[in-house]
């Protein structure tokens, strides 16, 4: 009986801890939100960013997303749109900008 209870409990915890699989639109939104949060935290005073869209592919070996973001930057009276590239891990915990 103890063995059966342990197996059921282990199975339940395994299901509870399993990461939710995101659909394409949800994944794009999560990548955009992660990048937007990163830019807001690292922006210099007077600079604002707006992430418009993302192109990405999943790198299964490194367990990360290789992303290319189209970003609008606004400083005083200057407004420009450019491309930023970054790697974001599968758990969306950080952003590693590429040069």
mmCIF file of C-alpha atoms in Angstrom:
data_model
loop_
_atom_site.group_PDB
_atom_site.id
_atom_site.type_symbol
_atom_site.label_atom_id
_atom_site.label_comp_id
_atom_site.label_asym_id
_atom_site.label_seq_id
_atom_site.Cartn_x
_atom_site.Cartn_y
_atom_site.Cartn_z
ATOM 1 C CA UNK A 1 0.000 0.000 0.000
ATOM 2 C CA UNK A 2 2.862 2.393 0.824
ATOM 3 C CA UNK A 3 4.424 1.643 -2.549
ATOM 4 C CA UNK A 4 1.196 2.436 -4.437
ATOM 5 C CA UNK A 5 0.733 5.691 -2.518
ATOM 6 C CA UNK A 6 4.344 6.714 -3.287
ATOM 7 C CA UNK A 7 3.908 5.991 -6.995
ATOM 8 C CA UNK A 8 0.657 7.981 -7.182
ATOM 9 C CA UNK A 9 2.157 10.905 -5.259
ATOM 10 C CA UNK A 10 5.264 10.955 -7.465
ATOM 11 C CA UNK A 11 3.109 10.885 -10.604
ATOM 12 C CA UNK A 12 0.954 13.763 -9.310
ATOM 13 C CA UNK A 13 4.008 15.911 -8.544
ATOM 14 C CA UNK A 14 5.432 15.088 -11.973
ATOM 15 C CA UNK A 15 2.287 16.347 -13.676
ATOM 16 C CA UNK A 16 2.137 19.458 -11.521
ATOM 17 C CA UNK A 17 5.753 20.395 -12.280
ATOM 18 C CA UNK A 18 5.585 19.768 -16.014
ATOM 19 C CA UNK A 19 6.099 22.980 -17.990
ATOM 20 C CA UNK A 20 3.096 24.060 -20.038
ATOM 21 C CA UNK A 21 3.626 23.871 -23.798
ATOM 22 C CA UNK A 22 2.914 27.256 -25.361
ATOM 23 C CA UNK A 23 1.206 27.730 -28.715
ATOM 24 C CA UNK A 24 2.869 29.833 -31.413
ATOM 25 C CA UNK A 25 1.075 33.086 -30.538
ATOM 26 C CA UNK A 26 1.527 32.566 -26.789
ATOM 27 C CA UNK A 27 5.231 31.880 -27.298
ATOM 28 C CA UNK A 28 5.678 35.031 -29.397
ATOM 29 C CA UNK A 29 3.885 37.110 -26.759
ATOM 30 C CA UNK A 30 6.013 35.623 -23.974
ATOM 31 C CA UNK A 31 9.255 36.336 -25.885
ATOM 32 C CA UNK A 32 8.137 39.912 -26.604
ATOM 33 C CA UNK A 33 7.170 40.452 -22.951
ATOM 34 C CA UNK A 34 10.515 39.055 -21.739
ATOM 35 C CA UNK A 35 12.456 41.364 -24.078
ATOM 36 C CA UNK A 36 10.258 44.362 -23.206
ATOM 37 C CA UNK A 37 10.840 43.790 -19.479
ATOM 38 C CA UNK A 38 14.597 43.503 -20.078
ATOM 39 C CA UNK A 39 14.699 46.732 -22.109
ATOM 40 C CA UNK A 40 12.636 48.602 -19.502
ATOM 41 C CA UNK A 41 15.044 47.509 -16.740
ATOM 42 C CA UNK A 42 18.209 48.407 -18.664
ATOM 43 C CA UNK A 43 17.064 51.589 -20.442
ATOM 44 C CA UNK A 44 18.932 54.808 -19.797
ATOM 45 C CA UNK A 45 16.899 57.771 -18.489
ATOM 46 C CA UNK A 46 14.824 59.396 -21.227
ATOM 47 C CA UNK A 47 14.937 56.372 -23.541
ATOM 48 C CA UNK A 48 11.815 54.295 -24.144
ATOM 49 C CA UNK A 49 11.501 51.084 -26.132
ATOM 50 C CA UNK A 50 8.517 49.345 -27.679
ATOM 51 C CA UNK A 51 9.016 45.807 -28.981
ATOM 52 C CA UNK A 52 6.902 45.444 -32.121
ATOM 53 C CA UNK A 53 7.424 41.819 -33.201
ATOM 54 C CA UNK A 54 9.774 38.864 -33.018
ATOM 55 C CA UNK A 55 11.201 36.253 -35.366
ATOM 56 C CA UNK A 56 12.678 33.250 -33.595
ATOM 57 C CA UNK A 57 13.655 29.614 -33.727
ATOM 58 C CA UNK A 58 14.178 27.108 -30.928
ATOM 59 C CA UNK A 59 17.722 25.841 -30.436
ATOM 60 C CA UNK A 60 17.093 22.440 -28.831
ATOM 61 C CA UNK A 61 20.785 21.750 -28.091
ATOM 62 C CA UNK A 62 21.250 24.921 -26.052
ATOM 63 C CA UNK A 63 17.641 24.965 -24.758
ATOM 64 C CA UNK A 64 17.027 28.541 -25.818
ATOM 65 C CA UNK A 65 15.279 30.677 -28.409
ATOM 66 C CA UNK A 66 17.371 32.632 -30.906
ATOM 67 C CA UNK A 67 15.357 35.793 -31.463
ATOM 68 C CA UNK A 68 15.347 38.848 -33.699
ATOM 69 C CA UNK A 69 13.149 41.677 -32.403
ATOM 70 C CA UNK A 70 11.894 44.735 -34.262
ATOM 71 C CA UNK A 71 12.089 47.514 -31.691
ATOM 72 C CA UNK A 72 10.948 51.135 -31.735
ATOM 73 C CA UNK A 73 13.206 53.450 -29.716
ATOM 74 C CA UNK A 74 12.201 56.946 -28.672
ATOM 75 C CA UNK A 75 14.617 59.555 -27.255
ATOM 76 C CA UNK A 76 13.447 63.173 -26.836
ATOM 77 C CA UNK A 77 12.383 64.150 -30.379
ATOM 78 C CA UNK A 78 14.080 61.212 -32.106
ATOM 79 C CA UNK A 79 12.092 58.131 -33.022
ATOM 80 C CA UNK A 80 13.626 55.144 -34.821
ATOM 81 C CA UNK A 81 12.949 51.484 -35.457
ATOM 82 C CA UNK A 82 15.701 48.882 -35.513
ATOM 83 C CA UNK A 83 16.554 45.234 -35.058
ATOM 84 C CA UNK A 84 17.856 43.714 -31.812
ATOM 85 C CA UNK A 85 18.980 40.102 -31.540
ATOM 86 C CA UNK A 86 19.032 38.077 -28.348
ATOM 87 C CA UNK A 87 19.034 34.585 -26.893
ATOM 88 C CA UNK A 88 16.303 33.765 -24.378
ATOM 89 C CA UNK A 89 16.371 30.468 -22.437
ATOM 90 C CA UNK A 90 13.348 28.155 -22.548
ATOM 91 C CA UNK A 91 12.339 29.239 -19.028
ATOM 92 C CA UNK A 92 12.323 32.957 -20.043
ATOM 93 C CA UNK A 93 14.530 33.791 -17.030
ATOM 94 C CA UNK A 94 17.036 36.100 -18.764
ATOM 95 C CA UNK A 95 17.990 37.852 -21.978
ATOM 96 C CA UNK A 96 21.431 37.580 -23.574
ATOM 97 C CA UNK A 97 21.816 40.337 -26.158
ATOM 98 C CA UNK A 98 23.921 39.613 -29.239
ATOM 99 C CA UNK A 99 25.996 42.284 -30.941
#
